[in-house]
Short mmCIF file of C-alpha atoms and ligand atoms in Angstrom, two decimals:
data_model
loop_
_atom_site.label_atom_id
_atom_site.label_comp_id
_atom_site.label_asym_id
_atom_site.label_seq_id
_atom_site.Cartn_x
_atom_site.Cartn_y
_atom_site.Cartn_z
CA MET A 1 26.76 -6.14 -3.15
CA GLY A 2 23.51 -4.72 -2.47
CA ASN A 3 21.81 -4.67 0.95
CA VAL A 4 18.50 -6.52 1.43
CA LEU A 5 15.95 -4.19 2.92
CA ASN A 6 13.95 -6.71 4.69
CA GLY A 7 10.29 -5.84 4.92
CA THR A 8 9.17 -8.61 7.27
CA GLU A 9 11.55 -7.27 9.55
CA LEU A 10 10.84 -3.54 9.17
CA SER A 11 6.90 -4.39 9.19
CA LYS A 12 7.39 -6.36 12.66
CA GLN A 13 9.62 -3.57 14.22
CA MET A 14 6.30 -1.26 13.20
CA ARG A 15 3.66 -3.41 14.07
CA ASP A 16 5.35 -3.83 17.62
CA MET A 17 4.76 0.17 17.89
CA VAL A 18 1.46 0.08 16.55
CA ALA A 19 0.04 -2.76 19.04
CA GLU A 20 1.86 -0.51 21.98
CA MET A 21 -0.29 2.58 20.74
CA CYS A 22 -3.67 0.29 20.10
CA CYS A 23 -3.13 -0.54 23.47
CA GLN A 24 -2.79 2.68 24.78
CA PHE A 25 -5.83 3.83 22.72
CA GLU A 26 -7.96 1.54 24.23
CA LEU A 27 -6.91 1.93 27.74
CA LYS A 28 -7.96 5.71 27.26
CA TYR A 29 -11.05 5.21 25.17
CA GLY A 30 -12.43 1.92 26.77
CA HIS A 31 -12.98 0.33 23.34
CA PRO A 32 -10.31 -0.83 20.69
CA VAL A 33 -9.12 0.49 17.18
CA GLY A 34 -11.81 -0.65 14.58
CA LEU A 35 -11.23 -1.97 11.27
CA ALA A 36 -14.25 -2.85 8.98
CA ILE A 37 -13.07 -5.02 5.71
CA ILE A 38 -15.72 -5.37 2.89
CA GLN A 39 -14.81 -7.95 0.90
CA VAL A 40 -17.30 -8.68 -2.36
CA GLY A 41 -17.71 -12.22 -3.83
CA ASP A 42 -14.94 -15.08 -3.23
CA ASN A 43 -11.83 -14.19 -5.50
CA PRO A 44 -9.06 -16.46 -4.02
CA SER A 45 -5.99 -14.08 -3.53
CA ALA A 46 -8.48 -11.47 -1.97
CA THR A 47 -9.53 -14.33 0.43
CA SER A 48 -6.23 -14.97 1.61
CA TYR A 49 -5.19 -11.37 1.95
CA VAL A 50 -8.24 -11.00 3.92
CA LYS A 51 -7.55 -13.67 6.03
CA ASN A 52 -4.23 -12.51 6.93
CA ASN A 53 -5.12 -8.94 7.51
CA LEU A 54 -7.73 -10.22 10.08
CA ARG A 55 -4.94 -12.74 11.70
CA LEU A 56 -2.48 -9.63 11.95
CA CYS A 57 -4.88 -7.13 13.07
CA LYS A 58 -5.91 -9.38 16.05
CA GLU A 59 -2.43 -9.57 16.85
CA VAL A 60 -1.76 -5.91 17.18
CA GLY A 61 -4.99 -5.33 19.19
CA ILE A 62 -7.18 -4.08 16.11
CA ALA A 63 -10.57 -5.11 16.50
CA ALA A 64 -10.89 -6.15 12.43
CA ASN A 65 -14.61 -7.37 11.20
CA LEU A 66 -14.93 -8.59 7.87
CA TYR A 67 -18.18 -7.84 6.06
CA LYS A 68 -18.70 -10.57 3.56
CA MET A 69 -20.98 -9.85 0.46
CA SER A 70 -22.16 -11.83 -2.10
CA ALA A 71 -20.73 -11.49 -5.49
CA LYS A 72 -24.03 -11.09 -6.74
CA SER A 73 -24.64 -8.04 -4.59
CA THR A 74 -25.58 -4.50 -6.16
CA GLN A 75 -23.89 -1.04 -6.34
CA GLU A 76 -26.80 0.19 -3.87
CA GLU A 77 -26.35 -2.98 -1.37
CA ILE A 78 -22.67 -2.47 -1.46
CA ILE A 79 -23.12 1.59 -0.73
CA ALA A 80 -25.28 1.28 1.94
CA GLN A 81 -23.20 -1.09 3.67
CA ILE A 82 -20.27 1.61 3.65
CA GLU A 83 -22.91 3.95 4.82
CA GLN A 84 -23.80 2.31 7.74
CA LEU A 85 -19.80 1.80 8.48
CA ASN A 86 -19.01 5.41 8.11
CA ASP A 87 -22.27 6.17 10.84
CA ASP A 88 -20.64 3.40 13.28
CA ASP A 89 -18.40 5.14 16.12
CA LYS A 90 -16.41 2.04 16.97
CA VAL A 91 -15.14 1.70 12.91
CA SER A 92 -12.28 3.73 12.61
CA GLY A 93 -11.08 2.59 9.18
CA ILE A 94 -12.74 0.98 6.17
CA LEU A 95 -11.01 -1.19 3.85
CA LEU A 96 -12.99 -2.01 0.49
CA GLN A 97 -11.02 -5.23 -0.51
CA LEU A 98 -10.11 -5.31 -4.16
CA PRO A 99 -10.76 -6.60 -7.10
CA LEU A 100 -14.41 -6.05 -7.11
CA PRO A 101 -16.62 -8.38 -9.32
CA ALA A 102 -16.96 -7.19 -13.09
CA GLY A 103 -19.51 -4.63 -13.67
CA LEU A 104 -19.23 -2.85 -10.35
CA ASP A 105 -18.25 0.76 -10.58
CA ILE A 106 -15.25 1.12 -8.38
CA GLN A 107 -15.05 4.91 -8.65
CA LEU A 108 -18.43 5.61 -7.63
CA ILE A 109 -18.32 2.77 -4.35
CA SER A 110 -14.88 4.41 -3.21
CA SER A 111 -16.18 7.49 -3.39
CA LYS A 112 -18.76 6.51 -0.68
CA ILE A 113 -15.98 5.84 1.87
CA LYS A 114 -15.85 8.84 4.31
CA PRO A 115 -12.17 10.13 3.65
CA THR A 116 -11.65 10.39 7.48
CA LYS A 117 -12.06 6.30 7.16
CA ASP A 118 -10.50 5.57 4.15
CA VAL A 119 -7.32 3.96 5.09
CA ASP A 120 -6.51 2.83 2.16
CA GLY A 121 -6.92 6.06 0.30
CA ILE A 122 -9.02 4.92 -2.54
CA ASN A 123 -11.50 7.65 -2.35
CA PRO A 124 -11.29 10.12 -5.51
CA VAL A 125 -11.19 12.90 -2.31
CA SER A 126 -8.57 11.11 -0.82
CA ALA A 127 -6.37 10.98 -4.00
CA GLY A 128 -7.00 14.49 -4.79
CA ASN A 129 -6.09 15.70 -1.01
CA LEU A 130 -2.89 13.82 -1.57
CA PHE A 131 -2.32 15.67 -4.73
CA SER A 132 -2.72 19.00 -3.10
CA GLY A 133 -0.83 18.31 -0.26
CA PHE A 134 -4.02 18.52 2.23
CA PRO A 135 -4.13 15.75 4.90
CA ALA A 136 -5.16 12.36 3.16
CA PHE A 137 -4.61 8.75 3.66
CA ALA A 138 -2.13 7.75 0.96
CA PRO A 139 -3.04 3.75 -0.32
CA CYS A 140 -1.02 1.40 2.29
CA THR A 141 1.66 0.20 -0.68
CA PRO A 142 2.67 3.44 -1.76
CA SER A 143 3.16 4.29 1.85
CA GLY A 144 4.99 1.25 2.61
CA VAL A 145 7.22 1.83 -0.42
CA LEU A 146 8.26 5.27 1.49
CA GLU A 147 8.74 3.72 4.66
CA LEU A 148 11.40 1.08 3.39
CA ILE A 149 13.19 4.01 1.41
CA LYS A 150 13.29 5.95 4.83
CA SER A 151 14.80 3.06 6.52
CA THR A 152 17.81 3.44 4.19
CA HIS A 153 18.83 6.89 5.92
CA THR A 154 18.90 7.83 2.37
CA ASP A 155 18.09 11.58 1.66
CA ILE A 156 15.21 11.67 -0.70
CA LEU A 157 15.48 15.43 -1.51
CA GLY A 158 16.80 16.07 -4.44
CA LYS A 159 17.12 12.46 -5.49
CA HIS A 160 15.62 11.20 -8.85
CA ALA A 161 13.28 8.61 -8.14
CA VAL A 162 11.98 6.49 -11.02
CA ILE A 163 8.72 4.31 -10.53
CA VAL A 164 7.80 1.91 -13.51
CA GLY A 165 3.90 1.68 -13.36
CA ALA A 166 1.55 4.47 -13.12
CA SER A 167 -1.55 2.83 -11.42
CA ASN A 168 -4.32 4.50 -8.94
CA ILE A 169 -3.39 2.54 -6.46
CA VAL A 170 0.67 2.26 -6.82
CA GLY A 171 2.58 4.38 -9.14
CA LYS A 172 0.45 7.96 -9.05
CA PRO A 173 0.27 8.29 -5.04
CA LEU A 174 3.48 6.89 -4.61
CA ALA A 175 4.79 10.09 -7.37
CA MET A 176 2.72 12.21 -4.92
CA LEU A 177 4.22 10.81 -1.66
CA LEU A 178 8.17 11.12 -3.01
CA LEU A 179 7.29 14.70 -4.61
CA ARG A 180 5.96 15.55 -1.12
CA GLU A 181 9.82 14.28 -0.04
CA GLU A 182 11.20 16.71 -2.93
CA ALA A 183 12.54 14.19 -4.75
CA THR A 184 12.71 14.37 -8.60
CA VAL A 185 10.33 11.78 -9.91
CA THR A 186 9.77 10.48 -13.64
CA VAL A 187 6.45 7.93 -13.80
CA CYS A 188 6.62 5.65 -16.66
CA ASN A 189 4.10 3.15 -18.08
CA ASP A 190 3.41 0.53 -20.84
CA LYS A 191 3.92 3.27 -23.65
CA THR A 192 7.29 4.74 -22.15
CA LYS A 193 9.95 4.68 -24.73
CA ASN A 194 13.79 3.58 -23.66
CA LEU A 195 12.70 2.63 -20.48
CA ALA A 196 15.85 1.09 -19.36
CA GLU A 197 17.76 4.22 -20.04
CA ILE A 198 15.48 6.02 -17.91
CA CYS A 199 15.35 3.89 -15.31
CA LYS A 200 19.45 3.70 -15.24
CA GLN A 201 19.46 7.20 -14.47
CA ALA A 202 17.28 6.71 -11.05
CA ASP A 203 18.89 7.06 -7.87
CA ILE A 204 15.91 5.30 -6.53
CA LEU A 205 14.11 2.71 -9.13
CA ILE A 206 10.69 1.57 -8.03
CA SER A 207 8.88 -0.98 -10.27
CA ALA A 208 5.42 -1.86 -10.00
CA CYS A 209 4.21 -3.07 -13.35
CA GLY A 210 3.64 -6.48 -12.81
CA GLN A 211 6.24 -7.86 -15.17
CA ALA A 212 7.74 -10.82 -14.23
CA GLU A 213 11.49 -10.04 -13.71
CA MET A 214 11.48 -7.52 -16.79
CA ILE A 215 14.24 -5.10 -14.77
CA ASP A 216 17.74 -6.67 -15.04
CA SER A 217 21.04 -4.86 -13.79
CA SER A 218 21.15 -3.52 -17.51
CA TYR A 219 17.92 -0.82 -16.08
CA VAL A 220 20.03 -0.38 -12.64
CA LYS A 221 22.39 2.77 -11.89
CA GLU A 222 25.58 1.41 -9.54
CA GLY A 223 24.36 2.05 -6.28
CA ALA A 224 20.76 2.56 -6.57
CA ILE A 225 18.13 2.00 -4.28
CA VAL A 226 15.47 -0.27 -5.90
CA ILE A 227 11.89 -1.17 -4.46
CA ASP A 228 10.21 -4.23 -6.08
CA VAL A 229 6.39 -4.02 -5.68
CA GLY A 230 5.89 -6.59 -8.31
CA ILE A 231 3.76 -9.98 -7.59
CA ASN A 232 4.03 -12.66 -10.28
CA PHE A 233 3.89 -15.94 -11.33
CA LYS A 234 6.77 -17.41 -13.35
CA ASP A 235 7.06 -20.87 -13.90
CA LYS A 236 4.67 -21.37 -10.96
CA LYS A 237 7.17 -19.48 -8.99
CA LEU A 238 6.58 -16.10 -6.75
CA CYS A 239 8.63 -13.37 -8.24
CA GLY A 240 8.72 -9.47 -8.78
CA ASP A 241 9.37 -7.66 -11.25
CA VAL A 242 13.02 -7.35 -10.69
CA LYS A 243 15.75 -9.96 -11.60
CA TYR A 244 16.62 -10.09 -7.97
CA ASP A 245 20.23 -12.04 -8.36
CA ASP A 246 21.08 -10.10 -11.33
CA VAL A 247 20.17 -6.73 -9.64
CA LEU A 248 21.71 -7.44 -6.30
CA PRO A 249 25.51 -6.82 -6.77
CA VAL A 250 24.69 -3.57 -8.41
CA ALA A 251 22.19 -1.78 -5.96
CA SER A 252 22.67 0.08 -2.65
CA TYR A 253 19.82 -1.65 -1.36
CA ILE A 254 16.94 -3.85 -2.91
CA THR A 255 14.16 -5.46 -1.60
CA PRO A 256 13.24 -9.22 -1.98
CA VAL A 257 9.71 -10.57 -3.20
CA PRO A 258 8.67 -12.05 -0.62
CA GLY A 259 9.40 -10.44 2.32
CA GLY A 260 9.96 -6.47 0.79
CA VAL A 261 7.24 -4.26 0.03
CA GLY A 262 4.34 -7.02 0.78
CA PRO A 263 4.47 -6.83 4.66
CA MET A 264 4.58 -3.37 4.70
CA THR A 265 1.33 -2.96 3.12
CA VAL A 266 -0.99 -4.44 5.88
CA THR A 267 1.56 -2.51 8.31
CA MET A 268 0.68 0.42 6.81
CA LEU A 269 -3.17 -0.58 6.94
CA MET A 270 -2.69 -0.79 10.64
CA PHE A 271 -0.97 2.54 11.03
CA ASN A 272 -3.72 4.17 9.23
CA THR A 273 -6.48 2.78 11.15
CA TYR A 274 -4.69 3.61 14.46
CA ALA A 275 -4.13 7.56 12.80
CA ALA A 276 -7.65 7.47 11.93
CA ALA A 277 -9.20 6.49 15.60
CA VAL A 278 -6.87 9.33 17.10
CA GLU A 279 -8.13 11.61 14.70
CA SER A 280 -11.71 11.03 15.40
CA LYS A 281 -11.37 11.13 19.10
CA GLU A 282 -9.23 14.42 19.00
CA SER A 283 -11.79 15.98 16.28
CA LYS A 284 -14.52 15.40 18.63
P1 NDP B 301 -1.82 -2.39 -12.98
O1 NDP B 301 -2.01 -3.36 -13.72
O2 NDP B 301 -2.95 -1.63 -12.45
O3 NDP B 301 -0.93 -1.00 -13.31
C1 NDP B 301 0.41 -1.67 -13.98
C2 NDP B 301 0.93 -0.05 -14.08
O4 NDP B 301 2.39 -0.87 -14.78
C3 NDP B 301 0.54 0.31 -15.46
O5 NDP B 301 0.81 1.58 -15.69
C4 NDP B 301 0.73 0.05 -16.89
O6 NDP B 301 1.20 1.03 -17.85
C5 NDP B 301 2.49 -0.41 -16.27
N1 NDP B 301 3.32 -1.13 -17.19
C6 NDP B 301 2.85 -2.66 -17.46
N2 NDP B 301 3.68 -2.98 -18.72
C7 NDP B 301 4.62 -2.24 -18.44
C8 NDP B 301 5.78 -2.48 -18.86
N3 NDP B 301 6.23 -3.16 -20.18
N4 NDP B 301 6.84 -1.21 -19.02
C9 NDP B 301 6.42 0.35 -18.31
N5 NDP B 301 5.04 -0.26 -17.62
C10 NDP B 301 4.40 -1.08 -17.58
O7 NDP B 301 -1.08 -2.88 -11.53
P2 NDP B 301 -1.14 -2.23 -10.25
O8 NDP B 301 -0.46 -1.00 -10.11
O9 NDP B 301 -2.37 -2.95 -9.44
O10 NDP B 301 0.27 -3.49 -9.76
C11 NDP B 301 1.40 -3.66 -9.96
C12 NDP B 301 2.01 -4.53 -9.74
O11 NDP B 301 2.32 -4.59 -8.05
C13 NDP B 301 1.17 -5.97 -9.48
O12 NDP B 301 2.61 -7.10 -9.76
C14 NDP B 301 0.66 -6.40 -8.19
O13 NDP B 301 0.54 -7.81 -7.87
C15 NDP B 301 1.71 -5.68 -7.23
N6 NDP B 301 0.88 -4.82 -6.04
C16 NDP B 301 1.64 -5.18 -5.07
C17 NDP B 301 1.24 -4.99 -3.75
C18 NDP B 301 2.12 -5.49 -2.05
O14 NDP B 301 1.34 -5.38 -1.51
N7 NDP B 301 3.15 -5.96 -2.70
C19 NDP B 301 -0.08 -4.09 -3.65
C20 NDP B 301 -0.50 -3.69 -5.07
C21 NDP B 301 0.19 -4.59 -6.09
P3 NDP B 301 -0.33 1.38 -18.52
O15 NDP B 301 -0.45 2.46 -17.52
O16 NDP B 301 0.56 2.18 -19.94
O17 NDP B 301 -1.13 0.01 -18.80
#
């Protein structure tokens, strides 16, 4: 029977650490760690995510401010807002809340966030630095996945990690993070043939494809670590990509949905924001 990897508990422990570090930062520099969140439009899930982030940042002592922009904002207006925040010394990190309204060029807009403030690693320069092994902020969700895997005290080196999903914000950066840990990494997408067979070879299986309960026990090797990034709704109920009850007896560790990867994402955002704040002081 698998152990449940409780992301809520791990993120709580990590947030206590961040709170202590943010407190020390404020004592030393006379102002709090600052995060700017830009939200364009009123996407309901983005609004609830932003609300949660603002509340949790406040709890750890990060001064998080929301820059809410109309859905009709032009690219130039959003870029002007980013540039103003790039130049603001009290702002250590900038989070551009996704999704953006249709018609806006996310590549262009995200490329304007200063890489040293790009705490969710969405600027293509950050992605390139991560790819090349240079210092960079990795996107928060894959960073949280890595922390969850590390919390099992499994030696990642030499393990076969299979990632189902190849997006720019989850699958690809996660592959880079796991390569950095010297895992052997396979990344699958919608066109992958024999997906179940490939997944069954994984010592560490991560699903981030957004297909409700697609991964059942036939995809999982006995004793594998299974991380479920998916957030889906089935019969109006929240579920992951993994058929939890079916996989639990086969896996050595498994993350639940909710309460697995989700809470880690915001915690990594706080960690990155704190790190950006320290870096900006130390590089002066
Ligand atoms: P995207 O839609 O951008 O990417 C999905 C990826 O999965 C694509 O690479 C796609 O392949 C692949 N895929 C889709 N269907 C299949 C399939 N049947 N078999 C194999 N691969 C498949 O999604 P995101 O990366 O943004 O998000 C993925 C999931 O993670 C979603 O459920 C999302 O809600 C969740 N999520 C959770 C977060 C959290 O904090 N817990 C944060 C971010 C995302 P192809 O490239 O061929 O299209």
